[in-house]
Amino acid sequence: MTDMLIYKYPYLQLGLPPTSSKEVFVESSKMSKSVLLLLKFLMILLAVVWVSIWVLKPTQIWTRKWKEAEDAARTTVFGSNGLDFVVYSLPVIFSVMIGFVYLHFKPKQQRRRQRRSLISSLSNPIIVNSFVGVLSAMEVLVMFMLIIFLAWTFYVRVSNDFKKMMPARSLMKLNIWQYKTFRMATRCGLLAEACLALLLFPIMRGMTVFRLFGIQFEASVRYHIWLGTMMLSFATLHGVGTLFIWGIKNMLQDEMLQWQKTGRIYLAGEITLVAGLVIWITSLPQVRRKRFEIFYYTHHLYAIFIIFFLFHTGDRHFYMVLLRIIQSRPKTCILSARIFPLKAIEIILPKEPRLKYTPTSIVFLKIPGISKFQWHSFSIASSSLVDDDTMSIIIKCDGSWTNSLYDIIQGMPVAGPNQRAQRCIPVSVEGPYGPASTEFLSKYDSLLLVAGGIGVTPFLSILQEISSARRNSFPTKIQLVYIMKKSNSISILNSVLPLLTSKNTNEFNLKLKIYVTQETQSGTTLSEMIREFSQVQTVNFETGSTSYSPNGNGSSVTKAAIIGFTSFLFFVLLVTFSHIFLPQPKKASLKEKNASSLVDLIVIFAFFLSIIISIVVFSILRSKSLRKQNQLMEFKHKGKEMQANSLQSDRNLDDHELHFGARPDFHDIFSKFPKETGGSYVGVLVCGPEKMKESVASICRLSSQGSITGAQTKKPCFNFHSLNFTL
């Protein structure tokens, strides 16, 4: 009893006078708020410093001060390489580490419902185009700022070059226009360098900036594509312009194959450009969607691209790739699989009970039995509030990799009373990745979910999360518009059928509208269609004796520790190797430069050695923690299949809408939504084909302009969100 009192009232153990729990809570709350404000201030400060460096970099003041700093650093322990790392990369790495600590201390409870704000308005689409897709005001603003930054960098560099008008000694025979063309081509290379500094950020899926701002996977991929296209465009202008001038002066053969001992290595730049163009061409939608394997494997040429870019420019702005390489990819086994009639499968994976993820999160899977190198992204269809020990994903099998998985599972006997579990299917898991909180959902009065085909998967997680959470945390008035080609796709809704069959109350109101576009069945009811396709086949697997539950890369503090340890180790190795293998200049000979190839090789060697050591160290630590974890001995299937006879007497399903042979009229749906569901601040989430997203985005854009209906009453605000989980 005494221990219980001490646990509940710690001041008894310390001999302190009793303090009301309210006062303790207030003091703790004030302290946590102060810590969060300090961490947020540090993140903003580091971001401002890093951006300011890039803004000042093209100026003569920065160039002069940077040369002085490099000369001073060469005679210190840091060296010029250490200075590069500290100035260009350390602010970003520190910001990411602080962000993870911020997420650790951030309160887990949901915020109160928020009203419409300027930031929310900026997230609405203002451009809907089949070529560029759906762009929000915030995205247009960010792109405009990026263009301004690139224009500023180009203008300052070129104007300084034109003022000097002093061609290099080897190019003394160039006339004015040739010299200007050559310098502009050179400065295009600097723009490519600036884009490369930003290119890696969107693919760092675990970065705190994406989690804190709730940036979805689709948006991060789109930003990566934009930056990659801009980078290759500038790099092509740089290469073509340079080759053009060399050709005019009959210097093409002499310059193209040079591997200089110091300065920029021309041959390395040409290899970089070729590798980048191959990556870009194979990343086009025509190749990526039809020949994913070609896209995936050629994308690994990024290692060649970055290494030879380093040899060509000598700039060390690729260090942030540390944040991408250091990721946990634990191996586990599939617990069970369910086969749907529409050639789709749901696979159940284990997870640690302490691993919590938010709706719309994604995981990356690799199945060595199919491919030892390919990773594929999938949206999580379950909720961590409902399933403590498992998570599930639904896969539509329409590609070579997914078809191979489908054939493996379909070829195994289904579960039965006397059926033994099948052999284990090993799988590697990376993630889950998703927003840090559910504030992007909780701020709305009601939700309109629009799904096309397998795009309904993230909405299954959202519906389970909302139905299981506290009622004041999420909007409870929801409408799901589900568009499918064939009626057998209804089986995917299996996990949320209890929500559809239960009678809607004021606490949770779900309205379903189904549109079957390629079938015409007059008189068929929703309950009849569900009874027809509710039976799914289940295959259970042996987990094996070495199957552990993924923990999602550990806690936020662990992630910060991994990044900090690896970055510190890289810095130490870089400085150490530089002092060992590079001759240290004296003050009188600071202008003498070491061979650039040797310097770059030292950087590369220190980089990869730090990665290898970090992986080994944290793998050992992880293996020790895994030994303490209870191994999976058996899996009790929760039996989520709906029995057809249990629906015969339930008529609540027929309260929902079912349409055959027609596509939805989104204008009509949005016009009726206020009467059917209500709410003045509506979140619209869309996942499916691009044309469908563009149609919904156009309606949301019109709603923000007040032109949905002609009524004079206050109209609801529809806030658009696009979801996607495929590359």
XYZ file of C-alpha atoms in Angstrom:
727
model
C 0.000 0.000 0.000
C 2.876 2.339 0.848
C 4.561 1.662 -2.480
C 1.326 2.444 -4.258
C 1.010 5.759 -2.424
C 4.615 6.675 -3.241
C 4.042 5.790 -6.910
C 0.953 7.970 -6.998
C 2.340 10.777 -4.820
C 6.157 11.013 -5.343
C 6.554 13.862 -2.873
C 6.007 11.354 -0.002
C 9.260 9.595 -0.906
C 11.171 12.871 -1.065
C 9.788 14.096 2.260
C 8.239 17.141 0.588
C 5.028 18.784 1.721
C 1.958 17.671 -0.197
C 1.174 19.660 -3.310
C -2.082 19.529 -5.172
C -2.019 17.462 -8.340
C -3.390 20.461 -10.187
C -0.379 22.581 -9.201
C 2.031 19.801 -10.172
C 0.304 19.420 -13.519
C 0.417 23.167 -14.147
C 4.138 23.359 -13.303
C 4.888 20.352 -15.496
C 2.835 21.799 -18.314
C 4.653 25.139 -18.100
C 8.030 23.402 -18.122
C 7.141 21.225 -21.121
C 5.833 24.256 -23.010
C 9.067 26.120 -22.300
C 11.131 23.188 -23.564
C 9.010 22.900 -26.697
C 9.291 26.636 -27.380
C 13.072 26.483 -26.948
C 13.380 23.504 -29.299
C 11.136 25.145 -31.865
C 13.190 28.343 -31.675
C 16.415 26.391 -32.225
C 14.955 24.592 -35.252
C 13.819 27.860 -36.806
C 17.157 29.520 -36.040
C 19.165 26.737 -37.669
C 16.881 26.747 -40.710
C 17.283 30.517 -41.089
C 21.072 30.210 -40.765
C 21.262 27.488 -43.405
C 19.055 29.395 -45.867
C 21.015 32.605 -45.243
C 24.249 30.801 -46.129
C 22.860 29.818 -49.520
C 21.498 33.311 -50.147
C 24.850 34.914 -49.321
C 26.978 32.297 -51.078
C 26.977 33.923 -54.569
C 28.009 37.347 -53.231
C 31.552 38.677 -53.297
C 31.444 39.274 -49.541
C 30.791 35.572 -48.866
C 33.415 34.486 -51.419
C 36.064 36.670 -49.796
C 35.176 35.662 -46.229
C 34.924 31.987 -47.170
C 38.430 31.965 -48.674
C 39.753 33.566 -45.510
C 37.928 30.976 -43.389
C 39.304 28.119 -45.512
C 42.854 29.442 -45.234
C 42.466 29.738 -41.461
C 40.893 26.271 -41.161
C 43.748 24.550 -43.038
C 46.111 25.219 -40.151
C 43.639 23.992 -37.504
C 42.372 20.582 -36.471
C 39.203 21.034 -38.523
C 40.817 21.554 -41.892
C 38.912 22.829 -44.913
C 36.902 19.595 -45.173
C 35.739 19.898 -41.591
C 34.787 23.518 -42.225
C 32.641 22.471 -45.203
C 30.813 19.934 -43.075
C 30.239 22.286 -40.153
C 28.938 25.167 -42.266
C 26.899 23.470 -44.971
C 25.598 20.279 -43.362
C 25.711 20.562 -39.584
C 22.829 23.098 -39.317
C 20.534 20.680 -41.175
C 21.636 17.662 -39.147
C 21.244 19.521 -35.846
C 17.816 20.749 -36.912
C 16.672 17.202 -37.674
C 18.004 15.942 -34.337
C 16.261 18.726 -32.439
C 13.088 17.949 -34.359
C 13.129 14.347 -33.144
C 13.636 15.515 -29.559
C 10.761 17.946 -30.063
C 8.504 15.096 -31.175
C 9.522 13.144 -28.079
C 8.421 15.913 -25.695
C 5.403 16.987 -27.700
C 2.142 16.126 -25.891
C 0.348 13.132 -27.323
C -3.150 14.463 -26.781
C -5.020 16.003 -29.657
C -5.524 19.698 -30.032
C -8.868 21.309 -29.792
C -10.800 21.816 -32.947
C -9.297 24.660 -34.952
C -11.024 27.191 -37.097
C -10.083 28.094 -40.605
C -6.713 29.841 -40.757
C -4.484 31.421 -43.368
C -2.267 28.327 -43.515
C -5.318 26.131 -44.088
C -6.423 28.415 -46.907
C -2.987 28.194 -48.517
C -3.284 24.399 -48.663
C -6.287 24.593 -51.003
C -5.662 24.067 -54.755
C -5.340 27.120 -56.999
C -3.948 25.341 -60.082
C -5.558 22.198 -61.482
C -3.892 21.049 -64.666
C -3.371 17.656 -66.264
C 0.296 18.496 -66.940
C 1.419 19.846 -63.545
C -1.322 18.192 -61.470
C -2.964 19.826 -58.460
C -0.990 22.669 -56.876
C -1.920 24.476 -53.701
C -1.236 28.122 -52.958
C 1.493 27.082 -50.512
C 3.252 24.955 -53.144
C 3.071 27.762 -55.696
C 4.472 30.182 -53.100
C 7.370 27.852 -52.244
C 8.173 27.291 -55.928
C 8.078 31.039 -56.535
C 10.529 31.596 -53.663
C 12.808 28.877 -55.053
C 12.764 30.474 -58.511
C 13.568 33.862 -56.954
C 16.500 32.296 -55.088
C 17.863 30.634 -58.250
C 17.421 33.839 -60.248
C 19.243 35.791 -57.527
C 22.116 33.293 -57.492
C 22.434 33.336 -61.284
C 22.213 37.130 -61.555
C 24.817 37.844 -58.866
C 27.291 35.308 -60.230
C 26.957 36.334 -63.872
C 26.996 40.058 -63.156
C 30.248 39.649 -61.213
C 31.727 37.659 -64.104
C 30.723 40.271 -66.666
C 32.183 43.059 -64.561
C 35.549 41.324 -64.464
C 35.505 40.243 -68.113
C 38.782 38.470 -67.521
C 38.801 35.105 -69.328
C 41.029 32.351 -68.044
C 44.436 32.138 -69.625
C 43.517 29.026 -71.627
C 40.497 30.837 -73.017
C 42.113 34.151 -73.946
C 41.081 33.779 -77.555
C 37.341 33.905 -76.727
C 35.530 36.979 -77.905
C 32.955 38.768 -75.726
C 29.822 36.756 -76.635
C 31.726 33.457 -76.395
C 33.057 34.398 -72.997
C 29.603 35.435 -71.762
C 28.089 32.200 -73.057
C 30.786 30.182 -71.360
C 30.348 31.962 -68.008
C 26.553 31.630 -68.107
C 26.918 27.913 -68.812
C 29.290 27.647 -65.857
C 26.830 29.421 -63.561
C 24.052 27.058 -64.635
C 26.185 24.383 -63.027
C 26.004 26.289 -59.744
C 22.208 26.325 -60.002
C 22.306 22.550 -60.433
C 24.427 22.381 -57.282
C 21.841 24.433 -55.353
C 19.037 22.112 -56.509
C 21.105 19.092 -55.462
C 21.430 20.536 -51.953
C 17.617 20.430 -51.707
C 17.036 17.302 -53.797
C 17.680 14.794 -51.019
C 15.314 16.346 -48.473
C 12.010 15.014 -49.902
C 13.273 11.404 -49.993
C 14.341 11.480 -46.337
C 11.077 9.880 -45.305
C 11.802 9.945 -41.582
C 12.726 13.633 -41.450
C 10.942 15.560 -38.756
C 10.013 18.465 -41.034
C 7.648 16.224 -43.003
C 6.192 14.714 -39.854
C 5.742 18.050 -38.092
C 4.029 19.693 -41.058
C 2.063 16.564 -42.004
C 3.479 16.507 -45.547
C 2.135 13.425 -47.283
C 4.208 10.921 -49.245
C 2.716 12.069 -52.559
C 3.805 15.660 -51.967
C 7.367 14.697 -50.996
C 7.726 12.576 -54.147
C 6.402 15.443 -56.263
C 8.909 17.892 -54.755
C 11.718 15.420 -55.405
C 10.651 15.117 -59.058
C 10.488 18.891 -59.483
C 13.918 19.482 -57.957
C 15.434 16.614 -59.940
C 14.030 17.973 -63.203
C 15.318 21.467 -62.435
C 18.725 20.141 -61.443
C 19.113 18.081 -64.632
C 17.889 20.994 -66.759
C 20.539 23.322 -65.333
C 23.193 20.595 -65.520
C 22.346 19.978 -69.189
C 22.598 23.694 -69.979
C 25.908 23.747 -68.149
C 27.294 20.751 -70.055
C 25.923 21.642 -73.499
C 27.068 25.271 -73.200
C 30.556 24.263 -72.156
C 30.890 21.650 -74.903
C 29.609 24.183 -77.430
C 32.359 26.672 -76.601
C 34.985 23.942 -76.603
C 33.770 22.830 -80.015
C 34.008 26.339 -81.422
C 37.587 26.688 -80.228
C 38.553 23.143 -81.369
C 39.293 22.173 -77.765
C 36.648 19.449 -77.447
C 38.866 16.388 -77.525
C 41.555 17.954 -75.349
C 39.184 19.092 -72.564
C 36.560 16.316 -72.496
C 38.856 13.504 -71.363
C 40.906 15.465 -68.846
C 41.188 14.271 -65.243
C 42.816 17.297 -63.628
C 44.968 16.944 -60.548
C 43.496 20.080 -59.012
C 40.314 22.052 -59.559
C 37.250 20.792 -61.400
C 37.587 17.445 -63.171
C 35.852 17.674 -66.550
C 35.549 13.932 -67.193
C 33.866 13.443 -63.809
C 31.313 16.125 -64.723
C 30.479 14.365 -67.985
C 29.962 11.045 -66.187
C 27.753 12.838 -63.670
C 25.591 14.355 -66.400
C 25.159 11.055 -68.248
C 24.229 9.209 -65.040
C 21.755 11.944 -64.116
C 20.078 11.897 -67.528
C 19.704 8.100 -67.385
C 18.062 8.408 -63.966
C 15.740 11.168 -65.182
C 14.669 9.389 -68.383
C 13.867 6.144 -66.573
C 11.923 8.139 -63.968
C 9.397 9.430 -66.489
C 5.837 8.154 -65.831
C 5.848 6.196 -69.091
C 8.776 4.106 -67.797
C 8.181 4.231 -64.046
C 4.601 2.948 -64.142
C 5.020 0.308 -66.849
C 8.590 -0.835 -66.155
C 9.054 -0.212 -62.451
C 12.077 -2.534 -62.246
C 13.976 -0.433 -64.795
C 13.150 2.735 -62.863
C 14.081 1.194 -59.529
C 17.449 -0.259 -60.509
C 18.645 2.690 -62.600
C 17.724 5.008 -59.719
C 20.566 3.432 -57.763
C 22.916 5.236 -60.134
C 22.463 8.151 -57.735
C 25.572 6.830 -55.930
C 27.607 7.228 -59.138
C 26.022 10.618 -59.702
C 26.894 11.962 -56.251
C 30.438 10.546 -56.181
C 31.428 11.956 -59.571
C 29.621 15.208 -58.786
C 31.948 15.448 -55.805
C 34.980 14.831 -58.045
C 33.751 17.456 -60.514
C 32.819 20.288 -58.160
C 34.660 19.560 -54.935
C 31.622 20.760 -52.978
C 30.540 18.648 -50.003
C 26.801 19.276 -49.960
C 25.810 15.642 -50.113
C 26.393 14.906 -46.421
C 22.664 15.083 -45.701
C 22.348 11.705 -47.398
C 23.484 10.407 -44.008
C 19.921 11.025 -42.887
C 18.602 8.795 -45.669
C 21.007 5.860 -45.416
C 20.749 5.388 -41.644
C 17.360 3.725 -41.392
C 16.212 0.630 -39.589
C 15.043 -2.174 -41.834
C 14.186 -5.048 -39.475
C 13.410 -8.452 -40.883
C 10.242 -10.244 -39.860
C 7.694 -12.674 -41.292
C 4.209 -12.366 -42.698
C 1.770 -13.681 -40.104
C -1.171 -14.296 -42.402
C -2.624 -13.231 -45.736
C -6.166 -12.798 -46.968
C -7.045 -13.160 -50.650
C -9.772 -10.882 -52.020
C -11.871 -11.676 -55.116
C -10.494 -8.720 -57.112
C -6.939 -10.130 -57.190
C -5.834 -8.219 -54.141
C -4.293 -9.498 -50.937
C -4.092 -8.213 -47.392
C -0.971 -9.213 -45.508
C -0.783 -9.067 -41.713
C 2.575 -8.092 -40.208
C 3.634 -8.125 -36.543
C 4.507 -4.955 -34.682
C 5.507 -4.010 -31.189
C 2.560 -2.818 -29.058
C 4.401 0.429 -28.261
C 4.672 1.288 -31.964
C 1.970 3.827 -32.764
C 1.369 5.339 -36.173
C -1.107 7.795 -37.575
C -3.604 7.228 -40.393
C -2.284 7.742 -43.959
C 1.090 6.312 -42.853
C 3.012 4.149 -45.300
C 5.528 1.309 -45.015
C 8.180 0.080 -47.429
C 8.443 -3.663 -47.935
C 11.114 -5.895 -49.402
C 10.499 -9.619 -49.870
C 13.873 -11.292 -50.565
C 12.108 -14.348 -52.034
C 10.932 -12.125 -54.905
C 13.715 -9.542 -55.113
C 16.641 -8.888 -52.788
C 16.825 -5.217 -53.726
C 13.352 -3.883 -54.567
C 11.434 -1.865 -51.977
C 7.774 -1.041 -52.574
C 5.594 1.450 -50.697
C 2.119 0.629 -49.386
C -0.449 2.441 -47.297
C -1.315 0.934 -43.915
C -4.943 -0.232 -43.794
C -5.136 -0.829 -40.034
C -5.119 1.408 -36.965
C -2.656 1.164 -34.085
C -5.522 2.078 -31.735
C -7.359 -1.076 -32.784
C -4.512 -3.553 -33.421
C -1.763 -3.491 -30.799
C 0.281 -6.408 -32.095
C -0.277 -6.329 -35.858
C -0.558 -3.993 -38.802
C -1.994 -4.770 -42.208
C -1.564 -3.540 -45.762
C -3.712 -4.247 -48.817
C -1.959 -4.820 -52.152
C -3.593 -4.667 -55.564
C -1.688 -7.177 -57.680
C -1.206 -5.636 -61.127
C 2.585 -5.595 -61.553
C 5.338 -8.185 -61.825
C 6.436 -7.874 -58.171
C 2.912 -7.865 -56.737
C 1.808 -10.654 -59.085
C 4.711 -12.782 -57.874
C 3.597 -12.256 -54.273
C 0.001 -13.082 -55.222
C 1.056 -16.309 -56.955
C 3.086 -17.400 -53.925
C 0.223 -16.835 -51.499
C -2.523 -18.155 -53.755
C -0.559 -21.366 -54.322
C -0.705 -22.183 -50.611
C -3.639 -24.031 -49.010
C -6.101 -21.766 -47.215
C -6.592 -21.955 -43.470
C -8.902 -24.678 -42.227
C -9.680 -26.684 -39.094
C -6.996 -29.271 -39.822
C -4.760 -27.131 -41.992
C -1.238 -26.525 -40.718
C 0.393 -23.124 -41.044
C 2.466 -22.628 -44.171
C 6.181 -21.911 -44.321
C 7.351 -18.481 -43.285
C 7.667 -15.705 -45.886
C 10.505 -13.398 -44.702
C 9.970 -9.697 -45.261
C 11.934 -6.538 -44.440
C 10.009 -3.512 -43.204
C 10.985 0.152 -43.307
C 8.695 2.573 -41.547
C 5.934 3.382 -40.835
C 6.292 6.919 -42.112
C 3.541 9.442 -41.652
C 2.480 12.659 -39.921
C 3.577 13.076 -36.316
C -0.003 13.645 -35.166
C -3.595 13.484 -36.373
C -4.111 17.246 -36.179
C -4.632 17.331 -39.944
C -7.819 15.333 -39.288
C -8.970 16.645 -35.921
C -9.242 20.260 -37.033
C -12.257 19.609 -39.287
C -15.962 19.534 -38.446
C -16.595 16.743 -40.953
C -14.752 14.697 -43.571
C -15.444 13.868 -47.203
C -13.363 10.882 -48.326
C -13.141 10.163 -52.054
C -11.498 6.883 -53.068
C -10.908 5.207 -56.392
C -10.114 1.470 -56.499
C -7.300 0.447 -54.166
C -7.096 4.108 -53.109
C -9.612 3.303 -50.381
C -6.815 1.693 -48.319
C -5.714 4.762 -46.295
C -9.346 5.561 -45.542
C -9.793 2.187 -43.860
C -7.120 3.229 -41.380
C -8.738 6.646 -40.903
C -12.203 5.178 -40.241
C -10.882 2.650 -37.723
C -8.841 5.348 -35.999
C -11.788 7.723 -35.701
C -14.216 5.065 -34.494
C -11.796 3.913 -31.770
C -10.544 7.292 -30.562
C -12.131 9.750 -28.230
C -15.131 11.348 -29.840
C -13.955 14.929 -29.223
C -10.646 14.318 -31.020
C -11.925 13.714 -34.547
C -14.808 14.785 -36.756
C -17.591 12.229 -36.337
C -19.575 13.102 -39.461
C -17.973 11.362 -42.414
C -18.986 10.582 -45.961
C -17.066 8.022 -48.025
C -17.425 8.102 -51.813
C -15.990 4.860 -53.181
C -15.573 4.463 -56.960
C -14.817 0.979 -58.294
C -14.797 -0.715 -61.693
C -16.211 -4.064 -60.536
C -18.509 -4.875 -57.644
C -16.064 -7.425 -56.207
C -13.965 -4.495 -54.917
C -16.531 -4.177 -52.107
C -14.660 -6.948 -50.276
C -11.859 -4.493 -49.431
C -14.281 -2.752 -47.036
C -14.316 -5.903 -44.911
C -12.492 -4.339 -41.960
C -14.929 -1.407 -41.654
C -18.178 -3.293 -42.282
C -19.094 -3.148 -38.570
C -19.073 0.636 -38.869
C -21.429 0.442 -41.849
C -23.820 -2.058 -40.296
C -24.077 -0.310 -36.930
C -26.768 2.294 -36.602
C -25.307 5.774 -36.977
C -25.499 7.973 -33.893
C -24.576 11.529 -33.081
C -21.190 10.252 -31.877
C -20.264 8.622 -35.175
C -22.102 9.130 -38.455
C -20.760 7.402 -41.571
C -22.430 7.693 -44.961
C -21.244 5.465 -47.831
C -21.776 6.157 -51.521
C -20.582 3.432 -53.886
C -20.278 3.843 -57.658
C -19.664 0.712 -59.767
C -18.683 2.147 -63.141
C -18.362 -0.939 -65.369
C -21.391 -2.978 -64.261
C -25.144 -2.517 -64.542
C -27.179 -4.530 -62.035
C -30.571 -3.013 -61.438
C -32.246 -4.048 -58.213
C -29.082 -5.285 -56.440
C -28.780 -4.016 -52.888
C -25.610 -3.267 -50.970
C -26.256 -6.066 -48.461
C -26.685 -8.575 -51.298
C -23.462 -7.445 -52.929
C -21.576 -7.724 -49.640
C -22.948 -11.208 -48.982
C -21.745 -12.260 -52.423
C -18.190 -10.992 -51.988
C -17.708 -11.102 -48.203
C -16.046 -14.514 -48.193
C -12.258 -14.203 -48.407
C -9.571 -16.865 -48.223
C -7.060 -16.784 -45.363
C -3.578 -18.289 -45.316
C -1.680 -18.550 -42.017
C 2.107 -18.770 -41.920
C 4.689 -20.094 -39.526
C 6.595 -17.186 -38.061
C 9.775 -19.113 -37.377
C 12.012 -18.843 -34.346
C 13.752 -15.616 -35.378
C 10.761 -13.467 -36.245
C 10.551 -10.201 -34.354
C 8.125 -7.339 -34.408
C 9.217 -4.122 -36.162
C 9.393 -1.132 -33.844
C 9.375 1.624 -36.461
C 13.042 2.714 -36.115
C 12.673 3.076 -32.352
C 11.803 6.194 -30.414
C 12.414 9.746 -31.592
C 15.288 10.117 -29.132
C 16.873 6.952 -30.543
C 16.675 8.364 -34.067
C 18.304 11.591 -32.908
C 21.053 9.576 -31.200
C 21.719 7.533 -34.360
C 22.005 10.658 -36.500
C 24.193 12.421 -33.953
C 26.522 9.452 -33.479
C 26.981 8.870 -37.209
C 27.537 12.557 -37.965
C 30.077 12.928 -35.165
C 31.868 9.763 -36.263
C 32.020 10.979 -39.854
C 33.417 14.334 -38.757
C 36.092 12.708 -36.606
C 37.117 10.288 -39.362
C 37.168 13.092 -41.940
C 39.425 15.276 -39.829
C 41.666 12.358 -38.846
C 42.174 11.051 -42.379
C 42.775 14.564 -43.679
C 45.620 15.047 -41.191
C 47.082 11.620 -41.917
C 46.976 11.509 -45.709
C 47.111 15.181 -46.695
C 50.239 17.281 -46.224
C 49.496 20.081 -43.810
C 50.216 23.506 -45.362
C 52.242 26.079 -43.560
C 51.109 29.641 -43.222
C 53.491 30.728 -45.951
C 52.091 28.246 -48.454
C 48.366 28.415 -47.877
C 47.725 28.947 -51.566
C 49.110 25.507 -52.392
C 46.223 23.085 -52.845
C 46.170 19.354 -52.400
C 45.150 17.102 -55.248
C 41.378 17.339 -55.471
C 40.956 13.613 -56.242
C 42.812 12.671 -53.061
C 40.697 15.033 -50.985
C 37.482 13.640 -52.471
C 38.598 10.042 -51.911
C 39.228 10.830 -48.247
C 35.741 12.322 -47.936
C 34.133 9.294 -49.587
C 36.129 6.810 -47.504
C 35.279 8.594 -44.228
C 31.632 8.787 -45.241
C 31.189 5.098 -45.995
C 33.303 3.982 -43.033
C 31.137 6.011 -40.649
C 28.007 4.470 -42.173
C 29.367 0.928 -41.813
C 30.498 1.435 -38.206
C 27.139 2.989 -37.250
C 25.196 0.149 -38.831
C 27.305 -2.438 -36.986
C 27.045 -0.645 -33.613
C 23.302 -0.090 -33.728
C 22.685 -3.564 -35.141
C 24.435 -5.028 -32.086
C 22.409 -2.824 -29.753
C 19.217 -3.723 -31.573
C 19.971 -7.454 -31.438
C 20.356 -7.211 -27.661
C 16.989 -5.512 -27.340
C 15.418 -8.071 -29.640
C 16.613 -10.898 -27.419
C 14.553 -9.393 -24.629
C 11.518 -9.228 -26.856
C 9.139 -12.151 -26.747
C 9.504 -14.135 -29.916
C 6.383 -14.773 -31.924
C 5.338 -18.337 -31.246
C 1.858 -18.277 -32.632
C -0.629 -15.939 -34.229
C -4.247 -15.856 -33.296
C -6.205 -14.652 -36.259
C -8.838 -12.176 -35.208
C -11.384 -13.547 -37.612
C -12.385 -10.365 -39.370
C -14.331 -12.096 -42.116
C -17.965 -11.137 -42.191
C -20.358 -14.019 -42.273
C -22.992 -13.711 -44.953
C -25.791 -14.963 -42.736
C -25.049 -12.284 -40.141
C -26.018 -9.632 -42.668
C -29.306 -11.117 -43.734
C -31.229 -9.469 -40.925
C -29.248 -6.264 -40.909
C -30.905 -3.617 -43.035
C -28.676 -0.744 -41.986
C -26.471 -1.387 -45.022
C -29.291 -0.434 -47.351
C -29.321 3.064 -45.851
C -26.168 3.720 -47.855
C -26.157 4.541 -51.555
C -25.233 2.151 -54.375
C -24.995 3.222 -58.022
C -24.233 1.055 -61.069
C -22.987 2.100 -64.482
C -22.313 5.720 -63.583
C -19.549 7.949 -62.321
C -20.175 10.321 -59.433
C -21.264 13.877 -60.069
C -18.925 15.661 -57.689
C -20.694 18.968 -58.131
C -23.907 17.360 -56.912
C -22.125 15.555 -54.053
C -20.489 18.749 -52.798
C -23.756 20.685 -53.099
C -25.673 18.128 -51.009
C -22.922 17.546 -48.482
C -23.903 20.365 -46.037
C -27.453 18.979 -45.743
C -26.418 15.327 -45.480
C -23.496 15.688 -43.100
C -23.142 19.275 -41.979
C -20.171 21.246 -40.777
C -18.744 24.528 -41.981
C -15.106 23.384 -42.156
C -14.804 20.193 -44.220
C -11.670 18.168 -44.902
C -11.648 16.577 -48.362
C -9.229 13.661 -48.710
C -8.762 12.050 -52.128
C -6.821 8.940 -53.106
C -7.051 7.382 -56.541
C -6.534 8.161 -60.247
C -5.141 11.565 -61.180
C -8.196 12.574 -63.221
C -10.438 11.943 -60.239
C -8.168 14.041 -58.018
C -8.239 16.876 -60.526
C -12.045 16.792 -60.667
C -12.368 16.975 -56.879
C -9.650 19.638 -56.650
C -11.532 21.794 -59.171
C -14.674 21.621 -57.036
C -12.685 22.546 -53.903
C -11.146 25.474 -55.747
C -14.582 26.688 -56.770
C -15.864 26.267 -53.216
C -13.126 28.537 -51.901
C -14.411 31.145 -54.358
C -18.001 30.672 -53.132
C -19.444 29.377 -56.431
C -20.645 25.869 -55.599
C -24.277 26.909 -55.198
C -26.234 30.059 -55.644
C -27.470 30.158 -52.075
C -26.952 33.291 -50.048
C -26.299 31.449 -46.796
C -22.846 30.835 -45.403
C -21.234 28.058 -47.427
C -18.890 25.418 -46.014
C -15.181 25.594 -46.663
C -13.743 22.479 -48.353
C -10.044 21.942 -47.640
C -8.371 19.632 -50.185
C -5.794 16.912 -49.361
C -4.341 14.497 -51.910
C -3.065 11.101 -50.783
C -0.904 8.631 -52.641
C 1.446 5.841 -51.640
C 2.986 4.785 -54.962
C 6.076 6.183 -56.679
